[in-house]
PDB file of C-alpha atoms in Angstrom:
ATOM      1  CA  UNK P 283      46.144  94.107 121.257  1.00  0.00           C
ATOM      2  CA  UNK P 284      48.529  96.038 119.044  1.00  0.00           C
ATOM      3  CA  UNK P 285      51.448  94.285 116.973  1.00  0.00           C
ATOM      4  CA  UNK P 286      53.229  97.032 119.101  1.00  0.00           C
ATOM      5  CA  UNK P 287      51.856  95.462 122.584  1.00  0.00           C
ATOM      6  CA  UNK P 288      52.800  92.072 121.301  1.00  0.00           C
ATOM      7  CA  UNK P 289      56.501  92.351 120.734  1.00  0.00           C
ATOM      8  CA  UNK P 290      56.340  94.391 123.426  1.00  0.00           C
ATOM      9  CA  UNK P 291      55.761  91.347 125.768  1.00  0.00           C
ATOM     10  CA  UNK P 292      58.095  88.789 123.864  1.00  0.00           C
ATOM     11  CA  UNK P 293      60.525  90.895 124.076  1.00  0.00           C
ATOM     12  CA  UNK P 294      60.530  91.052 127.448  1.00  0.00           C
ATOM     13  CA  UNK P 295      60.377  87.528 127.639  1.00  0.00           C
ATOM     14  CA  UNK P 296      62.931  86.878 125.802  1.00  0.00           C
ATOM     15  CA  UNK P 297      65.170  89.583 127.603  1.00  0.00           C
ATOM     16  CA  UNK P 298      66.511  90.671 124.637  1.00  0.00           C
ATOM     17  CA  UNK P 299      68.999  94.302 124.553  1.00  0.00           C
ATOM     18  CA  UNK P 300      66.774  97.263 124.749  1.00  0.00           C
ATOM     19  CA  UNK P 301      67.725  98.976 121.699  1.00  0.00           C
ATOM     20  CA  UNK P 302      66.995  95.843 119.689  1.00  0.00           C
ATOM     21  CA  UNK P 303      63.668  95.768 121.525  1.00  0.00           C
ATOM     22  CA  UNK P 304      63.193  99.440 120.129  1.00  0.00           C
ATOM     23  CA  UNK P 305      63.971  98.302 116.818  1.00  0.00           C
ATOM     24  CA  UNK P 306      61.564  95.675 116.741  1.00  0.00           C
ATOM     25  CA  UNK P 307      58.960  98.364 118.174  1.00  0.00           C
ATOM     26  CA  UNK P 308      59.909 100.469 115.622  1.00  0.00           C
ATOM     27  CA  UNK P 309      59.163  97.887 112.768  1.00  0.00           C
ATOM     28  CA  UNK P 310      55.528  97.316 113.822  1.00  0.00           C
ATOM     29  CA  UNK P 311      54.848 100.381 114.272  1.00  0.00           C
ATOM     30  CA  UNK P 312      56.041 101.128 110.464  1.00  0.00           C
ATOM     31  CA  UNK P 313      53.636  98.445 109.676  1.00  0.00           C
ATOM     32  CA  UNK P 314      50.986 100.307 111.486  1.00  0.00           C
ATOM     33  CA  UNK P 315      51.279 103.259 110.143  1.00  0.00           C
ATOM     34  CA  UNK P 316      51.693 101.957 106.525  1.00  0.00           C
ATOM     35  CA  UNK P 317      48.793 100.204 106.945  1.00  0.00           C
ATOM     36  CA  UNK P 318      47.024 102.946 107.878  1.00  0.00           C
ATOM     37  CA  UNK P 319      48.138 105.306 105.209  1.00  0.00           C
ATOM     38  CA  UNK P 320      46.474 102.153 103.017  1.00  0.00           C
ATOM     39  CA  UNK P 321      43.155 102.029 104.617  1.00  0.00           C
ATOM     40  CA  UNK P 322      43.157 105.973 104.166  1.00  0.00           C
ATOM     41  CA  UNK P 323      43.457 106.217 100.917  1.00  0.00           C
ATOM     42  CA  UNK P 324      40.521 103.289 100.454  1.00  0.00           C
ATOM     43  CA  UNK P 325      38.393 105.309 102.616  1.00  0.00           C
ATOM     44  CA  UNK P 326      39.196 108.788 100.784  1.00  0.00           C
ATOM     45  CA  UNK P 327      37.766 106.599  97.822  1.00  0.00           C
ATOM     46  CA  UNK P 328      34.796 105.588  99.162  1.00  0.00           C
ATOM     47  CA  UNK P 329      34.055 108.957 101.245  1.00  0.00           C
ATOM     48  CA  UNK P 330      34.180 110.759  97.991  1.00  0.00           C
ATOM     49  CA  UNK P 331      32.144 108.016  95.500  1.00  0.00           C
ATOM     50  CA  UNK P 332      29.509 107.630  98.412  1.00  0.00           C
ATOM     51  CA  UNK P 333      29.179 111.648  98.493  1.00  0.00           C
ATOM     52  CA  UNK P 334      29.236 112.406  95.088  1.00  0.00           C
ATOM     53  CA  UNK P 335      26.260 109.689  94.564  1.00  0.00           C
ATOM     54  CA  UNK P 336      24.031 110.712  96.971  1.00  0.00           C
ATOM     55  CA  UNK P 337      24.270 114.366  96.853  1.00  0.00           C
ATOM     56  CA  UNK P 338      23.984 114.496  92.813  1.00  0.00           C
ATOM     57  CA  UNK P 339      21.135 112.313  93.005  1.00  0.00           C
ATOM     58  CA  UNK P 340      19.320 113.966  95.144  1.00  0.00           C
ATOM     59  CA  UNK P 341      19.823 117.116  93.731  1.00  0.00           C
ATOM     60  CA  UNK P 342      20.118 116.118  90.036  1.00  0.00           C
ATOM     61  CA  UNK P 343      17.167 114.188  90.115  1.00  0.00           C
ATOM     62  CA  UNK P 344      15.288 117.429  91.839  1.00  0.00           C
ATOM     63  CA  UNK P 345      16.338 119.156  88.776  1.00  0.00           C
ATOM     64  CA  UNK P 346      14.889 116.649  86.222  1.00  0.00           C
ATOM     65  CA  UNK P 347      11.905 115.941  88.264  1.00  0.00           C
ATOM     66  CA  UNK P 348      11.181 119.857  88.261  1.00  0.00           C
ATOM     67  CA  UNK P 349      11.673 119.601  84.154  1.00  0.00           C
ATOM     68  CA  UNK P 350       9.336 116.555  84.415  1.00  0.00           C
ATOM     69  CA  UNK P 351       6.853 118.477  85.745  1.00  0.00           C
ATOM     70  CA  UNK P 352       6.766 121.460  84.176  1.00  0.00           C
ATOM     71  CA  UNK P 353       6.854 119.292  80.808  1.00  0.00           C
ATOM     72  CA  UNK P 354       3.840 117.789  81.479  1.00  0.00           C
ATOM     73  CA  UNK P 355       1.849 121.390  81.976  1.00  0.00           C
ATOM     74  CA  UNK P 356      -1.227 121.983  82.918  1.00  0.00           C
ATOM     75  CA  UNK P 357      -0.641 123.137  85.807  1.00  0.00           C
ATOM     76  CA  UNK P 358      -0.380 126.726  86.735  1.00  0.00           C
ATOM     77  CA  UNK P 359       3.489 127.757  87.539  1.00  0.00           C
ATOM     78  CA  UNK P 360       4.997 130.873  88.526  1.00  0.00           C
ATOM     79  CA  UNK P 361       8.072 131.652  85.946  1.00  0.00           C
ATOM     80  CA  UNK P 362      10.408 132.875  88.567  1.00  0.00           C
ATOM     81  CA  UNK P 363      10.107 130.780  91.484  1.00  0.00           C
ATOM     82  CA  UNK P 364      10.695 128.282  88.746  1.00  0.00           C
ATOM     83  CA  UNK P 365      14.017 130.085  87.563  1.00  0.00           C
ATOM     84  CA  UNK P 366      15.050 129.926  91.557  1.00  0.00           C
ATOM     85  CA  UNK P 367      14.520 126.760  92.573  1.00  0.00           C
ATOM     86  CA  UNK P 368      16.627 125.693  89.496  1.00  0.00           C
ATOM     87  CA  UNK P 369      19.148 128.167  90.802  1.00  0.00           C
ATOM     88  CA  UNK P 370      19.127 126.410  94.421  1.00  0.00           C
ATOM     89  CA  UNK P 371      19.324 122.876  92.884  1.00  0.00           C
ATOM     90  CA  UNK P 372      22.369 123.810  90.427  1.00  0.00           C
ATOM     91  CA  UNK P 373      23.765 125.348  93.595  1.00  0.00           C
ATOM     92  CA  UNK P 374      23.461 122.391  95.486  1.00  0.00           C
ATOM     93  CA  UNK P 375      25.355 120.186  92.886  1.00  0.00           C
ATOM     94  CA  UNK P 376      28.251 122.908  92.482  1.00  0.00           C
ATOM     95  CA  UNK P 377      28.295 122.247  96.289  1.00  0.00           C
ATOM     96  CA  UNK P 378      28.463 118.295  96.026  1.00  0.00           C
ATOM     97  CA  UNK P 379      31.505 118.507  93.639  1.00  0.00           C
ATOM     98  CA  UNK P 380      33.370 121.336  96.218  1.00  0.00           C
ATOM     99  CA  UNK P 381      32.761 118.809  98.553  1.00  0.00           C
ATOM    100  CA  UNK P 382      34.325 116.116  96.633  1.00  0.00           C
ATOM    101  CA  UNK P 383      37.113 117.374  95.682  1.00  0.00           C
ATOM    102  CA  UNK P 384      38.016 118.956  98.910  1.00  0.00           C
ATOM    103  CA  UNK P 385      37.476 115.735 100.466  1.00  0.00           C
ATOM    104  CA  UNK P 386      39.801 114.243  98.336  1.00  0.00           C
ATOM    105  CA  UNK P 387      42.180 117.159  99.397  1.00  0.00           C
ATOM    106  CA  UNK P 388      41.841 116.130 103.268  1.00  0.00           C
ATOM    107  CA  UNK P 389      42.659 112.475 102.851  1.00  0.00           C
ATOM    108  CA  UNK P 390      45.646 112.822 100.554  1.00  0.00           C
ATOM    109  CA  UNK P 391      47.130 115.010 103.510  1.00  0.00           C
ATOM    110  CA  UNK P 392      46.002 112.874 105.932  1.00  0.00           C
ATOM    111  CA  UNK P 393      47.921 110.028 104.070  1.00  0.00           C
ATOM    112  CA  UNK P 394      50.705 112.485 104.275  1.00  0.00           C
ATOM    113  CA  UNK P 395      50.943 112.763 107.585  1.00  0.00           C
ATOM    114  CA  UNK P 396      50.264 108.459 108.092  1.00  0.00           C
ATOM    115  CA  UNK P 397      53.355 107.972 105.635  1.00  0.00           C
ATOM    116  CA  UNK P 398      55.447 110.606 108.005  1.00  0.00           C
ATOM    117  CA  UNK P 399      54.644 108.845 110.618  1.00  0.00           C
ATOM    118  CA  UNK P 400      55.633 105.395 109.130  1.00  0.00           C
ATOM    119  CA  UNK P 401      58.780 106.908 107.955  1.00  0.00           C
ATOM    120  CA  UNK P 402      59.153 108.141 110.960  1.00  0.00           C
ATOM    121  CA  UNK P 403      59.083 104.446 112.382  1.00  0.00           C
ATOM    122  CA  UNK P 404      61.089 103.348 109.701  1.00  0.00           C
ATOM    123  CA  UNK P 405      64.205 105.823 110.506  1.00  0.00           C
ATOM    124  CA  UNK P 406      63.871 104.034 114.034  1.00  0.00           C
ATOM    125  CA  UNK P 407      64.350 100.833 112.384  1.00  0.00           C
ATOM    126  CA  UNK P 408      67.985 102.152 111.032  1.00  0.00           C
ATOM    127  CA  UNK P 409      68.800 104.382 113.563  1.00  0.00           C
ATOM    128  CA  UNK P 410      68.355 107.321 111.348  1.00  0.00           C
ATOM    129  CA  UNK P 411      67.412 110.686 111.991  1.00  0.00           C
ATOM    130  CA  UNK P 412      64.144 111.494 111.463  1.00  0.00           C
ATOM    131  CA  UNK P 413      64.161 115.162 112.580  1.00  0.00           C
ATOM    132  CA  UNK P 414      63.206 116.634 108.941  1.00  0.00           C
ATOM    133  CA  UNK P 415      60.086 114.416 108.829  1.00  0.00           C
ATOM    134  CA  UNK P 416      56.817 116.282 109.859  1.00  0.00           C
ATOM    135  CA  UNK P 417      53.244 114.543 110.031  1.00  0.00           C
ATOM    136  CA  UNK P 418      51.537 117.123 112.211  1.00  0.00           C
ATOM    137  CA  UNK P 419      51.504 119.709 109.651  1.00  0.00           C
ATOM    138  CA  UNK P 420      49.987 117.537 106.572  1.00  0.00           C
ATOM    139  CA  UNK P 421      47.275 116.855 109.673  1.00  0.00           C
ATOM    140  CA  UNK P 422      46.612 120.215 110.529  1.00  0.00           C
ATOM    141  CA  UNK P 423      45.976 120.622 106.840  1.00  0.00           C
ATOM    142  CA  UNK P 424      43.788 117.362 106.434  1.00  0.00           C
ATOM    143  CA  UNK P 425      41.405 118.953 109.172  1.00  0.00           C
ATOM    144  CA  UNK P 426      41.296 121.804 107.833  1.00  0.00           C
ATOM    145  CA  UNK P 427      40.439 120.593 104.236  1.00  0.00           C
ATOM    146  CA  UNK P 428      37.901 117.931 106.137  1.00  0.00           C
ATOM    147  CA  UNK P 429      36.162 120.550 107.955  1.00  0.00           C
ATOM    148  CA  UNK P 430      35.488 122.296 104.373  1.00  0.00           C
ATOM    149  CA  UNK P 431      34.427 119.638 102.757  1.00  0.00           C
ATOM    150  CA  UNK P 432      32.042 118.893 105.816  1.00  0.00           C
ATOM    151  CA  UNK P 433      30.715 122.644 105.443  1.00  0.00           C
ATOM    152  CA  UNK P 434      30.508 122.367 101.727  1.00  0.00           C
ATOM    153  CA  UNK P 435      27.950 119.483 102.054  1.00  0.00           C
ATOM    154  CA  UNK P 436      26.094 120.801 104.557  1.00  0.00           C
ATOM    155  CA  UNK P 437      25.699 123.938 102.071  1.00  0.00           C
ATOM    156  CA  UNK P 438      24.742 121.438  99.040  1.00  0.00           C
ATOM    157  CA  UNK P 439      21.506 119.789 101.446  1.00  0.00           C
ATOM    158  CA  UNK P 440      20.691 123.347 102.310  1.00  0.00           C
ATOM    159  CA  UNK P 441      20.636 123.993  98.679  1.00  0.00           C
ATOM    160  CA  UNK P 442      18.527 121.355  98.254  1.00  0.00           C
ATOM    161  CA  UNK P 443      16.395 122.006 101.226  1.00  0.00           C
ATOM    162  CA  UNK P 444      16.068 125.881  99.632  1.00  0.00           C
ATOM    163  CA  UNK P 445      15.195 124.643  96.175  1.00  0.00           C
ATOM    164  CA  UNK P 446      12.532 121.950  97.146  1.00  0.00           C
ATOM    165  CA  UNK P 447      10.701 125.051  99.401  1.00  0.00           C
ATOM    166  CA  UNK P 448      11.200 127.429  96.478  1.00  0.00           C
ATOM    167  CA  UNK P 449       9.713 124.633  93.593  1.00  0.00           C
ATOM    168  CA  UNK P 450       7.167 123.897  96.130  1.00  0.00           C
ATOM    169  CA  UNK P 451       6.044 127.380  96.018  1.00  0.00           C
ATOM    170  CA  UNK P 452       6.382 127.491  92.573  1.00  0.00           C
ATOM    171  CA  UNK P 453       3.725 124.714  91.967  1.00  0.00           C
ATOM    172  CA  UNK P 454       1.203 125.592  94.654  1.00  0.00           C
TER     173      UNK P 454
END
């Protein structure tokens, strides 16, 4: 149950005047969405520290396992495949870091549009306008920063994916 759904019902019980009802609807609801633009921002943290490890360990320690290798010779390589799969791998980590950063891009206007919102609430509160105040478009932009990110890590574990196939080929 929502503060929202709360007040909602002791408001009712108490039978106070509607627009102080709305007022008190309008509070929570700031504290909602406040709250929310909070949690955002602690999970645009962790999205982007939890990407950036695994991807650049995964494809960082391709590349120095691939230098490990090669350094302890012996083994027959060919040159180029060599020169491609370091290609792919470097690739893949230019990929992780896209990904970070426009991660970081999506939540900050997701925030955007949760601090609208709350101000949006908040203008309730004081029976102000609250025409000027726009979340959906900070959204829009979130998602479409999101969705990038998304794609860019997707590319960065193809990368990887490419690279392993390619050094694979290299050493056999």
């Amino acid at each position: 149950m929502s503060i929202r759904d709360l007040l909602n019902r002791l408001t009712i019980i108490r039978k106070e005047p509607k627009v102080e009802r709305e007022k008190q609807l309008a509070a929570a609801d700031y504290v909602e969405e406040w709250e929310d633009t909070k949690n955002r921002l602690q999970y645009s943290m962790d999205m982007a520290q939890a990407t950036l490890k695994s991807l650049f360990l995964v494809n960082g320690a391709s590349l120095v396992s691939l230098l490990t290798f090669i350094g302890n010779g012996g083994t027959v390589i060919e040159p180029r495949a060599i020169f491609w799969s370091f290609i792919w791998f470097s690739c893949g980590l230019s990929s992780v870091l896209t990904s970070f950063i426009t991660a970081y891009f999506s939540q900050v206007y997701y925030m955007q549009s949760s601090m609208a919102d709350a101000w949006k609430s908040k203008a309730k509160i004081y029976d102000a306008s609250s025409d000027g105040i726009d979340g959906q478009r900070p959204y829009k932009i979130g998602e479409r920063w999101e969705y990038t990110a998304i794609a860019f890590v997707v590319l960065s574990l193809a990368f990887f994916i490419l690279g392993s196939f390619v050094a694979l080929d290299a050493l056999t």
